[in-house]
CSV table of C-alpha atoms and ligand atoms in Angstrom, one decimal:
chain,number,residue,atom,x,y,z
A,1,MET,CA,-24.7,15.4,-17.6
A,2,LYS,CA,-23.7,14.0,-14.2
A,3,THR,CA,-21.1,15.8,-12.2
A,4,LEU,CA,-17.9,14.0,-11.3
A,5,LEU,CA,-15.2,15.2,-8.9
A,6,ILE,CA,-11.7,13.7,-9.4
A,7,THR,CA,-9.9,14.5,-6.2
A,8,ARG,CA,-6.3,14.5,-7.7
A,9,ASP,CA,-4.9,14.9,-11.2
A,10,ILE,CA,-4.7,11.4,-12.9
A,11,ALA,CA,-3.6,10.1,-16.3
A,12,ALA,CA,-4.6,12.5,-19.0
A,13,PRO,CA,-6.4,9.9,-21.3
A,14,VAL,CA,-8.6,8.9,-18.4
A,15,VAL,CA,-9.4,12.5,-17.5
A,16,ALA,CA,-10.2,13.2,-21.2
A,17,GLN,CA,-12.5,10.2,-21.3
A,18,ALA,CA,-14.2,11.3,-18.1
A,19,ARG,CA,-14.7,14.8,-19.6
A,20,ALA,CA,-16.6,13.3,-22.6
A,21,LEU,CA,-19.1,11.6,-20.3
A,22,PHE,CA,-19.3,13.8,-17.2
A,23,ASP,CA,-19.1,17.4,-16.1
A,24,VAL,CA,-15.7,16.9,-14.5
A,25,THR,CA,-13.9,18.9,-11.8
A,26,VAL,CA,-10.3,17.9,-11.0
A,27,HIS,CA,-9.6,19.0,-7.4
A,28,ALA,CA,-6.3,20.9,-7.3
A,29,GLY,CA,-5.7,21.4,-3.6
A,30,GLY,CA,-4.3,18.0,-2.5
A,31,ALA,CA,-6.0,15.4,-0.3
A,32,LEU,CA,-9.6,16.2,0.8
A,33,ASP,CA,-10.1,16.8,4.6
A,34,GLY,CA,-13.3,15.6,6.1
A,35,ALA,CA,-15.1,18.9,5.8
A,36,THR,CA,-14.2,19.2,2.1
A,37,ALA,CA,-15.2,15.6,1.4
A,38,ALA,CA,-18.5,16.1,3.2
A,39,GLN,CA,-19.2,19.2,1.0
A,40,ALA,CA,-18.2,17.2,-2.1
A,41,MET,CA,-20.8,14.5,-1.1
A,42,ARG,CA,-23.4,17.3,-1.4
A,43,ASP,CA,-22.1,18.9,-4.6
A,44,TYR,CA,-21.3,16.1,-7.0
A,45,ASP,CA,-23.1,13.0,-8.4
A,46,ALA,CA,-20.0,10.8,-8.2
A,47,ILE,CA,-16.5,11.1,-6.9
A,48,LEU,CA,-13.2,9.5,-7.9
A,49,PRO,CA,-11.2,9.8,-4.6
A,50,THR,CA,-7.9,8.3,-3.6
A,51,LEU,CA,-5.7,7.6,-0.6
A,52,GLY,CA,-5.4,10.4,1.9
A,53,ASP,CA,-8.9,11.7,1.2
A,54,ASP,CA,-10.9,11.6,4.4
A,55,PHE,CA,-14.2,9.8,3.9
A,56,SER,CA,-14.8,8.8,7.5
A,57,ALA,CA,-18.3,8.0,8.8
A,58,GLU,CA,-19.4,11.7,9.4
A,59,VAL,CA,-18.9,12.5,5.7
A,60,PHE,CA,-21.9,10.2,5.0
A,61,ASP,CA,-24.3,12.0,7.4
A,62,GLY,CA,-27.4,13.8,6.0
A,63,ASP,CA,-28.7,14.3,2.6
A,64,LEU,CA,-26.2,13.3,0.0
A,65,ARG,CA,-26.2,13.9,-3.8
A,66,CYS,CA,-23.2,11.7,-4.4
A,67,LYS,CA,-24.0,8.0,-4.5
A,68,MET,CA,-20.8,6.6,-6.0
A,69,LEU,CA,-17.2,6.6,-4.9
A,70,GLY,CA,-14.9,5.0,-7.5
A,71,ASN,CA,-11.8,4.8,-5.5
A,72,PHE,CA,-8.4,5.1,-7.2
A,73,GLY,CA,-6.4,2.5,-5.2
A,74,VAL,CA,-6.8,-1.1,-4.0
A,75,GLY,CA,-6.8,0.0,-0.3
A,76,TYR,CA,-9.9,1.9,0.8
A,77,ASN,CA,-9.3,2.2,4.6
A,78,HIS,CA,-9.7,6.0,4.1
A,79,ILE,CA,-13.4,5.3,3.3
A,80,ASP,CA,-15.8,4.1,5.9
A,81,VAL,CA,-17.5,1.6,3.6
A,82,ALA,CA,-20.1,0.5,6.2
A,83,ALA,CA,-21.2,4.1,6.7
A,84,ALA,CA,-21.2,4.5,2.9
A,85,ARG,CA,-23.4,1.4,2.4
A,86,ASP,CA,-25.9,2.7,5.1
A,87,ALA,CA,-26.1,6.0,3.2
A,88,GLY,CA,-26.7,4.1,-0.1
A,89,VAL,CA,-23.3,5.1,-1.5
A,90,THR,CA,-21.5,2.4,-3.7
A,91,VAL,CA,-17.8,2.2,-3.2
A,92,SER,CA,-15.4,0.4,-5.7
A,93,ASN,CA,-11.6,0.0,-5.7
A,94,THR,CA,-8.8,-1.0,-8.2
A,95,PRO,CA,-7.4,-4.5,-7.4
A,96,ASP,CA,-5.3,-6.7,-9.7
A,97,VAL,CA,-4.0,-3.9,-12.0
A,98,LEU,CA,-1.5,-2.9,-9.4
A,99,THR,CA,-0.5,-6.3,-8.0
A,100,ASP,CA,2.8,-6.6,-10.1
A,101,ALA,CA,3.9,-3.0,-9.6
A,102,THR,CA,3.4,-3.3,-5.8
A,103,ALA,CA,5.1,-6.7,-5.5
A,104,ASP,CA,8.0,-5.2,-7.4
A,105,ILE,CA,8.3,-2.4,-4.8
A,106,GLY,CA,8.3,-5.2,-2.1
A,107,LEU,CA,11.3,-6.8,-3.9
A,108,THR,CA,12.9,-3.3,-4.3
A,109,LEU,CA,12.7,-2.8,-0.6
A,110,ILE,CA,14.0,-6.4,0.3
A,111,LEU,CA,17.0,-5.9,-2.0
A,112,ALA,CA,17.7,-2.3,-1.2
A,113,THR,CA,17.6,-2.8,2.5
A,114,ALA,CA,19.6,-6.1,2.5
A,115,ARG,CA,22.2,-4.7,0.2
A,116,ARG,CA,22.4,-1.2,1.9
A,117,ALA,CA,21.6,0.5,-1.4
A,118,GLY,CA,20.3,3.7,0.3
A,119,GLU,CA,23.5,4.1,2.3
A,120,GLY,CA,25.6,3.4,-0.8
A,121,GLU,CA,23.6,6.0,-2.8
A,122,ARG,CA,24.1,8.6,-0.1
A,123,MET,CA,27.8,7.8,0.1
A,124,VAL,CA,28.3,8.2,-3.6
A,125,ARG,CA,26.2,11.4,-3.9
A,126,SER,CA,28.0,13.0,-0.9
A,127,GLY,CA,31.4,12.4,-2.5
A,128,GLU,CA,32.4,10.3,0.5
A,129,TRP,CA,33.0,7.1,-1.4
A,130,GLY,CA,36.7,6.2,-1.2
A,131,GLY,CA,36.6,3.3,-3.8
A,132,PHE,CA,36.1,-0.4,-3.7
A,133,GLY,CA,36.9,-2.1,-0.5
A,134,PRO,CA,36.5,-5.8,0.5
A,135,LYS,CA,34.7,-4.8,3.7
A,136,ASN,CA,32.8,-1.8,2.5
A,137,LEU,CA,29.0,-1.7,3.1
A,138,LEU,CA,28.7,-5.4,3.6
A,139,GLY,CA,25.0,-6.4,3.3
A,140,THR,CA,23.0,-9.5,3.8
A,141,HIS,CA,22.6,-12.2,1.1
A,142,VAL,CA,19.0,-12.5,-0.2
A,143,THR,CA,19.1,-15.6,-2.4
A,144,GLY,CA,18.2,-18.8,-0.5
A,145,LYS,CA,16.9,-17.0,2.6
A,146,THR,CA,13.5,-17.4,4.2
A,147,VAL,CA,10.7,-14.9,3.6
A,148,GLY,CA,7.7,-14.5,5.9
A,149,ILE,CA,4.7,-13.0,4.2
A,150,ILE,CA,2.1,-11.4,6.5
A,151,GLY,CA,-1.2,-11.5,4.6
A,152,MET,CA,-1.3,-13.9,1.6
A,153,GLY,CA,-3.6,-12.0,-0.7
A,154,ARG,CA,-2.9,-11.1,-4.4
A,155,ILE,CA,0.1,-8.9,-3.6
A,156,GLY,CA,1.5,-11.3,-0.9
A,157,GLN,CA,1.3,-14.2,-3.4
A,158,ALA,CA,3.0,-12.1,-6.1
A,159,ILE,CA,5.9,-11.3,-3.7
A,160,ALA,CA,6.1,-15.0,-2.7
A,161,HIS,CA,6.3,-16.0,-6.3
A,162,ARG,CA,9.1,-13.5,-7.0
A,163,CYS,CA,11.0,-14.5,-3.8
A,164,HIS,CA,10.7,-18.3,-4.5
A,165,PHE,CA,11.2,-18.5,-8.2
A,166,GLY,CA,13.5,-15.5,-8.6
A,167,PHE,CA,15.6,-15.8,-5.5
A,168,GLY,CA,15.3,-19.4,-4.4
A,169,MET,CA,13.8,-18.4,-1.1
A,170,GLU,CA,11.7,-20.5,1.2
A,171,VAL,CA,8.3,-19.0,1.7
A,172,VAL,CA,6.3,-19.1,4.9
A,173,PHE,CA,3.1,-17.1,5.4
A,174,PHE,CA,0.7,-16.0,8.0
A,175,ASN,CA,-2.9,-15.4,6.9
A,176,ARG,CA,-6.1,-15.2,9.0
A,177,SER,CA,-8.0,-17.8,6.9
A,178,PRO,CA,-6.5,-21.0,5.5
A,179,LYS,CA,-5.1,-20.4,2.0
A,180,SER,CA,-3.8,-22.8,-0.6
A,181,VAL,CA,-1.4,-21.3,-3.1
A,182,GLU,CA,0.0,-22.8,-6.3
A,183,MET,CA,3.6,-22.7,-5.3
A,184,PRO,CA,5.8,-24.1,-2.5
A,185,ALA,CA,4.8,-22.0,0.5
A,186,GLN,CA,4.0,-23.1,4.0
A,187,GLN,CA,1.2,-21.5,6.0
A,188,VAL,CA,2.1,-21.1,9.6
A,189,ASP,CA,-0.3,-20.9,12.5
A,190,THR,CA,1.1,-17.9,14.4
A,191,LEU,CA,2.2,-14.5,13.4
A,192,ALA,CA,5.4,-15.1,15.5
A,193,GLU,CA,6.4,-18.0,13.2
A,194,ALA,CA,6.2,-15.8,10.1
A,195,MET,CA,8.0,-12.9,11.9
A,196,ALA,CA,10.9,-15.3,12.6
A,197,ALA,CA,11.8,-15.5,8.9
A,198,ASP,CA,15.0,-13.8,7.6
A,199,PHE,CA,12.8,-11.2,5.7
A,200,VAL,CA,9.3,-10.2,6.8
A,201,VAL,CA,7.0,-8.5,4.3
A,202,VAL,CA,3.7,-7.1,5.4
A,203,THR,CA,1.0,-7.2,2.7
A,204,THR,CA,-2.3,-7.2,4.7
A,205,PRO,CA,-5.0,-4.7,3.9
A,206,GLY,CA,-5.3,-1.7,6.3
A,207,GLY,CA,-8.3,-0.9,8.5
A,208,ALA,CA,-9.6,-1.7,12.0
A,209,GLU,CA,-8.9,-5.4,11.8
A,210,THR,CA,-5.2,-5.0,11.1
A,211,THR,CA,-4.4,-1.8,13.0
A,212,LYS,CA,-1.1,-2.4,14.9
A,213,LEU,CA,-1.2,-6.1,14.1
A,214,ILE,CA,2.6,-5.8,14.0
A,215,ASP,CA,3.2,-4.6,17.6
A,216,ALA,CA,6.2,-4.7,19.9
A,217,THR,CA,5.5,-8.4,20.7
A,218,ALA,CA,5.4,-9.4,17.0
A,219,ILE,CA,8.6,-7.4,16.3
A,220,ALA,CA,10.2,-9.2,19.3
A,221,ALA,CA,9.7,-12.5,17.4
A,222,MET,CA,12.1,-11.3,14.6
A,223,LYS,CA,15.7,-12.4,14.4
A,224,SER,CA,18.3,-9.9,15.3
A,225,ASN,CA,19.5,-10.1,11.7
A,226,GLY,CA,16.0,-10.0,10.3
A,227,ILE,CA,14.8,-7.4,7.8
A,228,PHE,CA,11.3,-5.9,8.0
A,229,VAL,CA,9.4,-4.6,4.9
A,230,ASN,CA,6.0,-2.9,4.9
A,231,ILE,CA,4.2,-2.1,1.7
A,232,SER,CA,0.6,-2.3,3.0
A,233,ARG,CA,-0.5,0.5,5.3
A,234,GLY,CA,1.5,2.3,8.0
A,235,GLU,CA,-1.2,1.8,10.6
A,236,VAL,CA,-0.7,-2.0,10.4
A,237,VAL,CA,2.6,-1.5,12.3
A,238,ASP,CA,3.3,0.1,15.7
A,239,GLU,CA,5.8,2.6,14.2
A,240,ALA,CA,7.2,3.6,17.6
A,241,ALA,CA,7.9,0.0,18.4
A,242,LEU,CA,9.6,-0.6,15.1
A,243,ILE,CA,11.8,2.5,15.5
A,244,ASP,CA,12.7,1.3,19.0
A,245,ALA,CA,13.7,-2.1,17.7
A,246,LEU,CA,15.8,-0.6,14.8
A,247,GLU,CA,17.5,1.9,17.2
A,248,ARG,CA,18.4,-0.9,19.6
A,249,GLY,CA,19.7,-3.1,16.8
A,250,ALA,CA,17.1,-5.7,17.8
A,251,ILE,CA,16.5,-6.2,14.1
A,252,ALA,CA,18.9,-5.5,11.2
A,253,GLY,CA,16.9,-3.1,9.1
A,254,ALA,CA,13.6,-2.0,7.6
A,255,GLY,CA,12.3,-1.1,4.1
A,256,LEU,CA,9.2,1.0,4.3
A,257,ASP,CA,6.8,2.3,1.6
A,258,VAL,CA,4.1,3.4,4.1
A,259,TYR,CA,3.9,5.2,7.4
A,260,GLU,CA,1.5,5.7,10.2
A,261,ASN,CA,0.8,9.4,9.6
A,262,GLU,CA,1.7,10.0,5.9
A,263,PRO,CA,3.3,12.2,4.7
A,264,ALA,CA,4.9,12.7,8.1
A,265,VAL,CA,7.8,10.4,8.6
A,266,PRO,CA,9.3,10.6,12.2
A,267,ALA,CA,12.7,12.2,12.4
A,268,ARG,CA,14.0,9.2,14.4
A,269,LEU,CA,13.2,6.9,11.5
A,270,ARG,CA,14.7,9.3,8.9
A,271,ALA,CA,17.9,9.3,11.0
A,272,LEU,CA,18.4,5.6,10.8
A,273,GLU,CA,20.9,4.4,8.2
A,274,ASN,CA,19.6,0.8,8.3
A,275,CYS,CA,16.2,1.9,6.8
A,276,VAL,CA,15.2,2.4,3.2
A,277,LEU,CA,12.3,4.8,3.1
A,278,LEU,CA,10.1,5.2,0.0
A,279,PRO,CA,7.3,7.7,-0.4
A,280,HIS,CA,4.4,5.3,-0.9
A,281,LEU,CA,5.4,4.2,-4.4
A,282,GLY,CA,3.9,0.8,-4.5
A,283,SER,CA,1.7,1.2,-7.6
A,284,ALA,CA,3.7,4.1,-9.1
A,285,THR,CA,4.4,3.1,-12.6
A,286,ALA,CA,2.9,5.2,-15.4
A,287,GLU,CA,1.2,2.0,-16.9
A,288,THR,CA,-0.3,1.0,-13.6
A,289,ARG,CA,-1.5,4.4,-12.5
A,290,GLN,CA,-3.3,4.8,-15.9
A,291,ALA,CA,-4.8,1.3,-15.5
A,292,MET,CA,-6.0,2.2,-12.0
A,293,GLY,CA,-7.6,5.5,-13.3
A,294,GLN,CA,-9.3,3.6,-16.1
A,295,MET,CA,-10.6,1.0,-13.7
A,296,ALA,CA,-11.9,3.6,-11.3
A,297,LEU,CA,-13.6,5.4,-14.1
A,298,ASP,CA,-15.1,2.2,-15.6
A,299,ASN,CA,-16.6,1.5,-12.2
A,300,ILE,CA,-18.2,4.9,-12.1
A,301,ILE,CA,-19.5,4.5,-15.7
A,302,ALA,CA,-21.0,1.1,-14.8
A,303,TRP,CA,-22.8,2.8,-11.9
A,304,THR,CA,-24.2,5.5,-14.1
A,305,ARG,CA,-25.7,2.7,-16.2
A,306,GLY,CA,-27.4,1.3,-13.2
A,307,GLU,CA,-25.0,-1.7,-13.0
A,308,ILE,CA,-23.2,-3.0,-10.0
A,309,PRO,CA,-19.6,-1.9,-10.7
A,310,GLN,CA,-17.3,-4.8,-11.2
A,311,GLN,CA,-15.0,-3.8,-8.4
A,312,ALA,CA,-17.7,-2.8,-5.9
A,313,VAL,CA,-16.6,-3.4,-2.3
A,314,ASN,CA,-19.8,-2.7,-0.4
B,1,GLV,C1,-2.0,1.9,-2.7
B,1,GLV,O1,-1.5,1.9,-1.6
B,1,GLV,C2,-3.3,1.4,-3.0
B,1,GLV,O2,-4.1,1.1,-2.0
B,1,GLV,O3,-3.7,1.3,-4.1
């Protein structure tokens, strides 16, 4: 029986299925650091890792027993896939099954930030609410506004769809390559044009090509009443520049699901009332997380059969 390391506890039916096919170890100590990941590459035939595990280039040095990483998650910027390929290690991910859940979190952040839901929640819970008032916690209207999507992949399109058909919003998007989509949406030539929308939602993949794509210059292209949402990866945004813009009131607010150094969230950001801060919940529905686990496992099973896993990325 091949050995399989699952680096975090995942849905019970998936673990049970894995146990029937592999000699399974479920890692209990949280995310793998580089040294632990490197050791695991020597100890197991296959690994089912996830976000936060450190599979950077050095992990793939030397003689490896593990030749398959069936990642749990669509993003795999925590895995150096080029180094993996050079070491003969197949890497797969879990696209599609999390598109709707992640797009829903994008809308959650648009609405919660625009309508000051976090502030309102804090007010009610602290006992400070004094009752209905015509000018209490006035937010920003969402319906009919413009949304700028940065990165029009599967999740970007699902958000655009919700914004347009659900909220009558005009959609503009910035994407590196030309993209035709089956809904009214205008591709713009520059990042600045998309940043100038009423709501900006970042849905690019992480990784070297998008690191700090949203820098101080990009943020400066936003309207002073603009709202910024990031559900992709924290590293895509210059977090310090974003905090600076929020503190200065250069933009109206931000809804964030991801951070530059997760799980650390800067105290300056946590102090800002005009931000809604979620703990990386994009795909966190029970149904989606089970489907992700199943897809990751199915990819590993395909690899054991000598097939190219359906969601192989390298
Ligand atoms: C979540 O962020 C994922 O990449 O699946």
